[in-house]
Short mmCIF file of C-alpha atoms in Angstrom, two decimals:
data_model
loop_
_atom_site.label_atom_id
_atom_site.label_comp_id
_atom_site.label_asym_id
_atom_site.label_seq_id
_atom_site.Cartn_x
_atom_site.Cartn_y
_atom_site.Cartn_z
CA UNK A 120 11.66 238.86 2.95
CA UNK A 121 14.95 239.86 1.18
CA UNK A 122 15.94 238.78 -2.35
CA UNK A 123 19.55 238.75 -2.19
CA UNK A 124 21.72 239.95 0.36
CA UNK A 125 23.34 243.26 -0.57
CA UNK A 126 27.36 242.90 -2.36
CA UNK A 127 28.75 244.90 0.33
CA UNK A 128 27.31 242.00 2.87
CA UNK A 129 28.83 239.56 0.14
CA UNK A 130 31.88 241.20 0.03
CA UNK A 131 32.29 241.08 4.06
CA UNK A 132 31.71 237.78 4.15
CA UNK A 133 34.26 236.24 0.78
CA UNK A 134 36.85 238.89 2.73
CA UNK A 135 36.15 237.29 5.93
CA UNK A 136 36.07 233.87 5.39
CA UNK A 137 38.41 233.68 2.56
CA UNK A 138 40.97 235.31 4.67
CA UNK A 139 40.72 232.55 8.01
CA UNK A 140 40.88 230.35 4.70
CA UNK A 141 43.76 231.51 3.96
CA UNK A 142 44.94 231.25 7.32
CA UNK A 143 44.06 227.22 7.67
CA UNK A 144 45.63 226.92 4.16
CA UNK A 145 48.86 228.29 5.46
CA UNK A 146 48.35 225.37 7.99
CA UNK A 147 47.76 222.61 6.29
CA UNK A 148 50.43 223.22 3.53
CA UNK A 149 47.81 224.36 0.84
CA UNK A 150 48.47 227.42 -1.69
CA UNK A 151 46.56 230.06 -0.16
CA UNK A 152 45.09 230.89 -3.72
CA UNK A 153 43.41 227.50 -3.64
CA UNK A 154 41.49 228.17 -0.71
CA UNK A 155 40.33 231.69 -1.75
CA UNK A 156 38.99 229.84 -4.84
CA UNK A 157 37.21 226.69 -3.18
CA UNK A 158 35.31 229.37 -0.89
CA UNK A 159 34.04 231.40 -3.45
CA UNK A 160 32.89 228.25 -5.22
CA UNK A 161 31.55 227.22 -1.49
CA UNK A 162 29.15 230.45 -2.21
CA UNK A 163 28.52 229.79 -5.74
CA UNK A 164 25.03 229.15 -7.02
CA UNK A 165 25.82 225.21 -7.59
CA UNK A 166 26.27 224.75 -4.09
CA UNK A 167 25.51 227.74 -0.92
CA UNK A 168 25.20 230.27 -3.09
CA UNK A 169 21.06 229.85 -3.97
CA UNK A 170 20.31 228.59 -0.32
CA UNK A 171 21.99 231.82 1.05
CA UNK A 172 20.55 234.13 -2.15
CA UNK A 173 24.73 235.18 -2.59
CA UNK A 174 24.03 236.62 -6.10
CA UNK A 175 27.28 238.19 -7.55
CA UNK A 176 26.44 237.54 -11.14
CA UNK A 177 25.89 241.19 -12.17
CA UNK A 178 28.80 243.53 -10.00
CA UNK A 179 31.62 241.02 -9.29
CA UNK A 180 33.01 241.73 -13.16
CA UNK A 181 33.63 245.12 -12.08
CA UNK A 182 35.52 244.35 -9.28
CA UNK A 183 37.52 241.42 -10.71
CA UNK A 184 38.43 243.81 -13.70
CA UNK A 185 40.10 246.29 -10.95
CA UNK A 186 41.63 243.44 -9.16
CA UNK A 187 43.10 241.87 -12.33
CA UNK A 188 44.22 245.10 -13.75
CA UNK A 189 46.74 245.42 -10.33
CA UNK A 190 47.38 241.77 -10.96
CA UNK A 191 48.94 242.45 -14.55
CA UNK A 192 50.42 245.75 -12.93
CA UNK A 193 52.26 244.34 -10.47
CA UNK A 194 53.59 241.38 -13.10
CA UNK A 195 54.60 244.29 -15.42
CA UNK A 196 56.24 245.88 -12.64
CA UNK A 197 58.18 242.57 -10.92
CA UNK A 198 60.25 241.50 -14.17
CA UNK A 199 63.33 242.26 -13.61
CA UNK A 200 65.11 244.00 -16.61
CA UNK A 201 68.12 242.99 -16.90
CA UNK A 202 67.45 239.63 -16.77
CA UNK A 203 64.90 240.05 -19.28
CA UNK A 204 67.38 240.59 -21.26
CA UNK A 205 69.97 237.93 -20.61
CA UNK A 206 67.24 235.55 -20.93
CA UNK A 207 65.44 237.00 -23.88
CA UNK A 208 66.13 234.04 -26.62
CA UNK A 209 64.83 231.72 -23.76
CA UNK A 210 62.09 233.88 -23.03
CA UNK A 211 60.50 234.64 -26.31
CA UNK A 212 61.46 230.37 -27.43
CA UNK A 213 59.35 229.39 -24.63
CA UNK A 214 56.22 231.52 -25.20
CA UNK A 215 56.35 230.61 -28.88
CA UNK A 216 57.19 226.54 -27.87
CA UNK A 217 54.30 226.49 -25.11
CA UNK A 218 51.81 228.82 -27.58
CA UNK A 219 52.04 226.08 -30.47
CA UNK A 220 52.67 222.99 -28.71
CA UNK A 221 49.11 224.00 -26.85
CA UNK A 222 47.67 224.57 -30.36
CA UNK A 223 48.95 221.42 -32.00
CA UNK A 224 48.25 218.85 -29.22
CA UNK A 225 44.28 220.42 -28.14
CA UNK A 226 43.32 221.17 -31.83
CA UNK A 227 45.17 217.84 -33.54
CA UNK A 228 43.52 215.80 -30.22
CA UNK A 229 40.50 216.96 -30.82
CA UNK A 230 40.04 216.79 -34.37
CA UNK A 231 41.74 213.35 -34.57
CA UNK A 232 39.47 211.64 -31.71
CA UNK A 233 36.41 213.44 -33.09
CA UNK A 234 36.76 212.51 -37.02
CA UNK A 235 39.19 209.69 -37.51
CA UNK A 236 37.82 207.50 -34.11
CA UNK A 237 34.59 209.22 -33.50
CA UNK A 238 35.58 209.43 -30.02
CA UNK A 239 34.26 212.62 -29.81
CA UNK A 240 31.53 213.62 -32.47
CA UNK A 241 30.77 216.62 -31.56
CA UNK A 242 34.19 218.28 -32.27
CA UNK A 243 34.68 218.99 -35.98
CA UNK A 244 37.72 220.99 -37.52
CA UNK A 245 37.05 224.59 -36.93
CA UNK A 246 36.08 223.97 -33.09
CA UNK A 247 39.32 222.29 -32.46
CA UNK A 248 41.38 224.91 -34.29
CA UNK A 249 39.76 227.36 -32.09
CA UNK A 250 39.59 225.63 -29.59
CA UNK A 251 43.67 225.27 -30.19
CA UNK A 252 44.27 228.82 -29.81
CA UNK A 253 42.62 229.54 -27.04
CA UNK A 254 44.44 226.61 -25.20
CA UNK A 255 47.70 228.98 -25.80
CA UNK A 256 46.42 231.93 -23.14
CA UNK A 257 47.68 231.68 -19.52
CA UNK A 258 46.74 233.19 -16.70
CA UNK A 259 48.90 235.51 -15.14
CA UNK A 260 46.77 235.71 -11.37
CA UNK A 261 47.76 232.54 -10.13
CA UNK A 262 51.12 232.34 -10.79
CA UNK A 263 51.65 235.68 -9.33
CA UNK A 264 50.17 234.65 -6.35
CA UNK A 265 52.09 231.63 -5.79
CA UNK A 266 54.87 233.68 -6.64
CA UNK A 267 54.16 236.47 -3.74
CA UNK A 268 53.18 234.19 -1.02
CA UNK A 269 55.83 231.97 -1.50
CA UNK A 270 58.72 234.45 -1.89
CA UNK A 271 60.00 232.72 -5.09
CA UNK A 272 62.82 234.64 -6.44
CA UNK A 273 65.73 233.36 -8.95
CA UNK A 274 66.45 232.85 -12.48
CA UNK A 275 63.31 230.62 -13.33
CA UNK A 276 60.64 232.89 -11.28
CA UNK A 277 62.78 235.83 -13.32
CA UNK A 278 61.40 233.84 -16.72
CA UNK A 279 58.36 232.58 -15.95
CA UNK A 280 57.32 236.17 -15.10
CA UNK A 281 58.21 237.32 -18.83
CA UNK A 282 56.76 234.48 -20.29
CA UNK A 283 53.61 235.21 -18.67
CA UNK A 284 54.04 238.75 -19.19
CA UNK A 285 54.55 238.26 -23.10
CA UNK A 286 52.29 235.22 -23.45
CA UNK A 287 48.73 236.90 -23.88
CA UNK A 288 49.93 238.42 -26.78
CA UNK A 289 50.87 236.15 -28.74
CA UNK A 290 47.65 234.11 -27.54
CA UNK A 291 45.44 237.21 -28.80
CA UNK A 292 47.24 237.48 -32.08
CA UNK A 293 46.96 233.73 -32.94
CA UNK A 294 43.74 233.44 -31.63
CA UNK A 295 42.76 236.58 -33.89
CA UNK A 296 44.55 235.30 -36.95
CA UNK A 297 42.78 231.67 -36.73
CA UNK A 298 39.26 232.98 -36.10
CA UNK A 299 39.42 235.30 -39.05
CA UNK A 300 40.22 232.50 -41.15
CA UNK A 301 38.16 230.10 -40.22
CA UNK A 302 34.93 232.45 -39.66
CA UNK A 303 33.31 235.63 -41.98
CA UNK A 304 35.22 238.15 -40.31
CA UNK A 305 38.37 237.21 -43.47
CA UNK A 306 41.72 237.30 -42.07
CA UNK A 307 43.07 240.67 -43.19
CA UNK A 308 40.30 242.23 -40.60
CA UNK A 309 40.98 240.06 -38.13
CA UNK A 310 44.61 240.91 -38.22
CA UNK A 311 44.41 244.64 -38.50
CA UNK A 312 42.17 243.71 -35.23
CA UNK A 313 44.46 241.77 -33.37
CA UNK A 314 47.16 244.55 -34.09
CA UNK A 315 45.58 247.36 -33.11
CA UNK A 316 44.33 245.57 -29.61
CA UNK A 317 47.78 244.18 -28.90
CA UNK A 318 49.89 247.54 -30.28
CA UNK A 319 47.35 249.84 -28.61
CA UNK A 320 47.75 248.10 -25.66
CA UNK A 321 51.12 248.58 -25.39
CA UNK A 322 51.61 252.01 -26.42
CA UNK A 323 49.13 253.36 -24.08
CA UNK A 324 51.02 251.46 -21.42
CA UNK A 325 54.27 253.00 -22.39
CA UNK A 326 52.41 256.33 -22.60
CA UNK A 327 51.20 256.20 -19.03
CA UNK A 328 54.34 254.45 -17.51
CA UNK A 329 56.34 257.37 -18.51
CA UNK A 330 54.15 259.95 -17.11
CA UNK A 331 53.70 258.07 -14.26
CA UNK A 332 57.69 257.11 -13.66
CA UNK A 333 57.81 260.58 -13.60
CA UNK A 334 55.36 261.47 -11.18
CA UNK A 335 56.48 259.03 -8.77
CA UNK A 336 60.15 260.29 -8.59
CA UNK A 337 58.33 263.55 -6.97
CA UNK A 338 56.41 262.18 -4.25
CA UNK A 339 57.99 261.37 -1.40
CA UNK A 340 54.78 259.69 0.80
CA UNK A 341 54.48 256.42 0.43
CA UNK A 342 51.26 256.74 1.01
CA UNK A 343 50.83 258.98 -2.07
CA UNK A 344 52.63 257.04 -4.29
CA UNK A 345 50.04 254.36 -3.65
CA UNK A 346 46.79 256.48 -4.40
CA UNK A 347 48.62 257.88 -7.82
CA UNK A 348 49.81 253.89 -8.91
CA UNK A 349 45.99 253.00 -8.03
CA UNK A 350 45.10 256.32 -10.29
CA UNK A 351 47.04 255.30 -12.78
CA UNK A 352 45.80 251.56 -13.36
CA UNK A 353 42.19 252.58 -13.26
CA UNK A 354 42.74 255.12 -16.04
CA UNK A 355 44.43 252.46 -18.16
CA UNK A 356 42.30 250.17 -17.48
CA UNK A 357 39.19 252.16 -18.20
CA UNK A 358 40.79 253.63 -21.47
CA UNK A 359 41.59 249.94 -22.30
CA UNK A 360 37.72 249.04 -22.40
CA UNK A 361 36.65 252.48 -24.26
CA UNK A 362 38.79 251.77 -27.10
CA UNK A 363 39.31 247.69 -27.10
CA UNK A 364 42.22 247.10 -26.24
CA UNK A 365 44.15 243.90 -24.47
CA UNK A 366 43.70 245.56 -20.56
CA UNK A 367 46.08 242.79 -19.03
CA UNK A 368 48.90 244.08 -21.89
CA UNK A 369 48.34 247.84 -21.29
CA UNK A 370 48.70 247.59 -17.39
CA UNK A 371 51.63 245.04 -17.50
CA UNK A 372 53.10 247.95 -19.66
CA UNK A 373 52.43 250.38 -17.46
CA UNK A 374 53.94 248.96 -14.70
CA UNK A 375 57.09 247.66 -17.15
CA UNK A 376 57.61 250.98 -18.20
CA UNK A 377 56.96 253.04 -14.70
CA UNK A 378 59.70 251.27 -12.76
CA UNK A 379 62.57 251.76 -15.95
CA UNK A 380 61.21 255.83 -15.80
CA UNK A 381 61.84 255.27 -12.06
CA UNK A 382 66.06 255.41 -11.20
CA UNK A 383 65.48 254.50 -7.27
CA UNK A 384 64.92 250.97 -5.82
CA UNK A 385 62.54 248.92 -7.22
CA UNK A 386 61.45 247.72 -4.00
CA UNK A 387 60.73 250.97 -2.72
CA UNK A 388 58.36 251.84 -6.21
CA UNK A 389 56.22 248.59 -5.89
CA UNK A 390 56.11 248.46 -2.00
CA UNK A 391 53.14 250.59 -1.75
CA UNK A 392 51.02 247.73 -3.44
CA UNK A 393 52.45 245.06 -1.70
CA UNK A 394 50.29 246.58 0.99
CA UNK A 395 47.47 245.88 -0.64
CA UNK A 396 48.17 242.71 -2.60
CA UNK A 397 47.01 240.16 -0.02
CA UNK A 398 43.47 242.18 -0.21
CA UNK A 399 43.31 242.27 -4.23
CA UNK A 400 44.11 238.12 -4.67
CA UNK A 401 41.22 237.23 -1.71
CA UNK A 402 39.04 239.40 -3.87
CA UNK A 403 40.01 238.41 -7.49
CA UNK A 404 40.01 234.58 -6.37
CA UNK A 405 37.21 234.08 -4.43
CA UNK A 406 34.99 236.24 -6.57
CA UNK A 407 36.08 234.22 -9.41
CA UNK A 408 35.11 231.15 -7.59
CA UNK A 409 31.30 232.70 -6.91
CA UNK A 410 31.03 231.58 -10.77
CA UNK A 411 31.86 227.79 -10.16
CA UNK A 412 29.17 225.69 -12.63
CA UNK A 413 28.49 222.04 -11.61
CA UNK A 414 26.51 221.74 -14.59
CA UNK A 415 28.83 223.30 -16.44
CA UNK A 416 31.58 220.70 -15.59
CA UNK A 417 28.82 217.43 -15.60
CA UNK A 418 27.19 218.81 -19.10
CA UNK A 419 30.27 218.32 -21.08
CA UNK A 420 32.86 216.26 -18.69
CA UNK A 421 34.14 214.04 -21.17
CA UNK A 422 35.20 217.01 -23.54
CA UNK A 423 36.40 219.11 -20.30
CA UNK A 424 38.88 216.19 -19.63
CA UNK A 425 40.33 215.74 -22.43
CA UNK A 426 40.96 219.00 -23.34
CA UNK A 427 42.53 219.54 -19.97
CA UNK A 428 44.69 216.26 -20.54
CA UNK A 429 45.70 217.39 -24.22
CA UNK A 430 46.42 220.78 -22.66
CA UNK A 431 48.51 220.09 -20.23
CA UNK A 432 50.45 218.03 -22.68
CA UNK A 433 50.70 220.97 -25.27
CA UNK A 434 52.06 223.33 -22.71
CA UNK A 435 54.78 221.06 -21.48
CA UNK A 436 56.10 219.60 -24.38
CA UNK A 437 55.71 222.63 -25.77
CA UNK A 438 57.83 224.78 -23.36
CA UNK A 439 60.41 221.86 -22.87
CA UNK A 440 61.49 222.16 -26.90
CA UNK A 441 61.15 226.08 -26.64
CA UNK A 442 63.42 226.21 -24.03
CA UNK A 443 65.78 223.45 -25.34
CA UNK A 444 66.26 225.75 -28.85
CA UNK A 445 66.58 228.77 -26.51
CA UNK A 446 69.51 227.25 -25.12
CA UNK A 447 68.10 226.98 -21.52
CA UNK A 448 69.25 224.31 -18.61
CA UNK A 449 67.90 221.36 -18.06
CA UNK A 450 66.41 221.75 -14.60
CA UNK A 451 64.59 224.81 -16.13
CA UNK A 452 63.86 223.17 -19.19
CA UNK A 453 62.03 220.22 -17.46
CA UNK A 454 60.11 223.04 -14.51
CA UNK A 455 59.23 225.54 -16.44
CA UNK A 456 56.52 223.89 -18.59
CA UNK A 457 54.39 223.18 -15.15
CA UNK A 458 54.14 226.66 -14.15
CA UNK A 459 52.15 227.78 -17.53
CA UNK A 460 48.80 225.77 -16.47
CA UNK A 461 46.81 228.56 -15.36
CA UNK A 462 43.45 229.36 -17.01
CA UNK A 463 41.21 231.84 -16.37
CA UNK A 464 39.88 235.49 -17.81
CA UNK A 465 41.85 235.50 -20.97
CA UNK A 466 40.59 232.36 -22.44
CA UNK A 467 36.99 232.65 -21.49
CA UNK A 468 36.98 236.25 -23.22
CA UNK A 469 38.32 234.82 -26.26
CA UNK A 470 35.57 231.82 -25.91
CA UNK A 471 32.73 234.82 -25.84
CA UNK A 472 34.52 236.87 -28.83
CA UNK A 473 34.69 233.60 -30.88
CA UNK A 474 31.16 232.22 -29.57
CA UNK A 475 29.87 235.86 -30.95
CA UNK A 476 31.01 236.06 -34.39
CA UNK A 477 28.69 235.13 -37.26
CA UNK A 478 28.23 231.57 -37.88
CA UNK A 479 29.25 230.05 -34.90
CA UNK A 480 26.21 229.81 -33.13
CA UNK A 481 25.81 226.50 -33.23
CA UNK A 482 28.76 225.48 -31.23
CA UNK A 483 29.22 228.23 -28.88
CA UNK A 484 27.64 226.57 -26.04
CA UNK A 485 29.97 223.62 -26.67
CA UNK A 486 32.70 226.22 -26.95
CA UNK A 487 31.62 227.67 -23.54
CA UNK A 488 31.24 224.63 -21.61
CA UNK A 489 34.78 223.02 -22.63
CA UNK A 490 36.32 226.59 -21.89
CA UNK A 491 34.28 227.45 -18.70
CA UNK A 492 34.32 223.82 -17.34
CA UNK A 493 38.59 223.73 -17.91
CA UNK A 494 39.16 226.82 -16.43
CA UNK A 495 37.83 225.66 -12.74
CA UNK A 496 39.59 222.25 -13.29
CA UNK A 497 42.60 224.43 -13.94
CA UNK A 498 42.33 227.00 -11.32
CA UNK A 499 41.77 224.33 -8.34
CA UNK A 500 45.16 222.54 -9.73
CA UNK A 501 47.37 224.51 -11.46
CA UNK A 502 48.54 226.87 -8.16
CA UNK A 503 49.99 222.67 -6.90
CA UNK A 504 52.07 222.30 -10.29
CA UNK A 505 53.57 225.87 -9.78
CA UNK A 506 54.43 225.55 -6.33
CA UNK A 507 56.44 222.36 -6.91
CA UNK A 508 57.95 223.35 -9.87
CA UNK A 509 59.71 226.72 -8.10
CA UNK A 510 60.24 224.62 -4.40
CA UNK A 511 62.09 222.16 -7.00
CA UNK A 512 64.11 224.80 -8.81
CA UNK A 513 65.33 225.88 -5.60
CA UNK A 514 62.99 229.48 -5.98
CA UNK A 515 61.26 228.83 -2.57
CA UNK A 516 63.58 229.32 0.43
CA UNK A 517 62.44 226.87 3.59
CA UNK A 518 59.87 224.51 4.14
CA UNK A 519 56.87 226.68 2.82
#
């Protein structure tokens, strides 16, 4: 009698299915990252994944590293430059707007309903503030994907992708600041840490971007360009892990930097993956669905809530201000704020660095659960608020 069946079988089948999932989505007017999502959680352990012994605990972060690591290429790669530069008061106003409105909404929230009403007891000061920071990551996958299957393209996709592009690092460097403060780490460490992840990040990158910018103005094959691109991001990616540095920042560099070392058409440089991209979301999404908890969300619902709630809240009100200093439109002003929902990788990382450190012990599982429990509320929702938000700015072309 078998144990569990083998990944490649596993594999097979969230390819498979996810894709006719994808398919029906298409159908029934549903973001096709949705779907890929509510069949991996389909195979989870809460629900098929035990009856069927689907068991992708110990390979699928492997896999979702490589798929994620494309992910942040192919962001890196898609803002556009010149824009990025018209729009760079807006841009950076935005991050730093959506980044402390997140902190000051979850981490006052908290605190207030859990000391001055006792509303929630178990929260005291130093969870909240961490809790705060962590609040301020975003995740980069699904808005990509909406992006790409919808076609979005205009001024607000054009900002939303630097946002998210420069929005992790001011997460890790905030997040890194607060934790040294309120922990033993002391907060000189914990910034020379949070520097040398985020500026390593970014100069190996550059490093690679350059070489590789000039590599791919050689090769003619498409085909070839593909395989070195591919190259490329799994070198980054595993030099990003030997030395501990931010892997989403070093590959959204690398692809940043590649196409401005690259003097043809963009579209031509980034075509290559666009093969592939379809292949790397069904794999990313539904693998990251295998790890749905129903414990996880029933252990700890009330706290899950309202974080999500006081979230949501932080991000938007947030943005809106950023983006009314930055000098930004209304209609972007008021759209923006619901594409930044997205939780995922980023923010349960930070939940394990902070659940690690000495000291905290006794509240990492509460850390864990609040994290690990918002991030599937959040992944199941957040693709809807970023699909309305471009259709409304005008970003998706048709009825899709």
């Amino acid at each position: 009698m078998y144990e569990n069946f083998s990944p490649i079988i596993i594999l097979g089948v969230l390819l498979s299915v996810g894709s006719l999932a994808g398919l029906l989505a298409e159908k029934v007017n549903l973001p096709r990252v949705v779907a890929y999502i509510l069949i991996g959680a389909i195979f989870s352990p809460s629900i098929l994944g035990d009856i069927l012994h689907f068991s992708t605990a110990s390979w699928s972060p492997f896999l979702t590293n490589i798929a994620l690591a494309i992910i942040a290429y192919i962001i890196g790669s898609e803002v556009d430059i010149q824009s990025l530069k018209k729009q760079k008061n807006t841009i950076m106003a935005a991050v730093l707007g959506q980044s402390l409105g997140a902190i000051i909404f979850v981490a006052l929230g908290l605190w207030i309903l859990g000391s001055a009403f006792g509303f929630l007891k178990e929260i005291d000061f130093t969870l909240a503030l961490i809790i705060g920071t962590i609040a301020t990551a975003t995740a980069p996958a699904a808005s990509l994907g909406i992006i790409e299957e919808y076609g979005a393209k205009g001024k607000m996709t054009n900002t939303l992708l630097g946002v998210i592009a420069i929005d992790d690092a001011i997460g890790v460097i905030l997040f890194t600041l607060v934790l040294g403060t309120v922990t033993e780490g002391g907060f000189s460490s914990s910034l020379m840490e949070g520097l040398k992840e985020i500026g390593g990040a970014l100069l190996l990158g550059s490093i690679f971007g350059v070489l590789l910018g000039y590599l791919g103005n050689r090769l003619k094959k498409e085909e070839l360009r593909l395989v070195t691109i591919l190259g490329f991001i799994l070198l980054v990616l595993g030099l990003s892990e030997l030395f501990a540095f931010s892997m989403l920042l070093s590959c959204m560099s690398l692809g940043f930097v590649s196409v401005m070392f690259y003097p043809k058409k963009h579209a031509e440089w980034i075509l290559p993956l666009k093969h592939i991209e379809e292949l790397v979301f069904i794999f990313f999404f539904t693998l990251a669905g295998t790890h749905f908890e129903l414990q996880i969300m029933f252990s700890s619902a009330l706290l899950v809530f309202t974080y999500v709630i006081l979230r949501i809240a932080g991000k938007y009100t947030g943005s809106y201000i950023g983006m009314l200093v930055g000098g930004a439109a209304e209609q972007p002003r008021r759209l923006l704020g619901l594409c930044l929902f997205p939780q995922a990788g980023v923010a349960i990382g930070l939940a394990i660095r902070a659940s690690d450190q000495p000291g905290m012990q006794e509240i990492a599982p509460l850390l864990l659960n609040i994290i690990l429990g918002s991030t599937i509320i959040f992944e199941l929702t957040a693709p809807f608020f970023t699909r309305f938000a471009l259709k409304k700015a005008g970003e998706i072309e048709g009825n899709k």
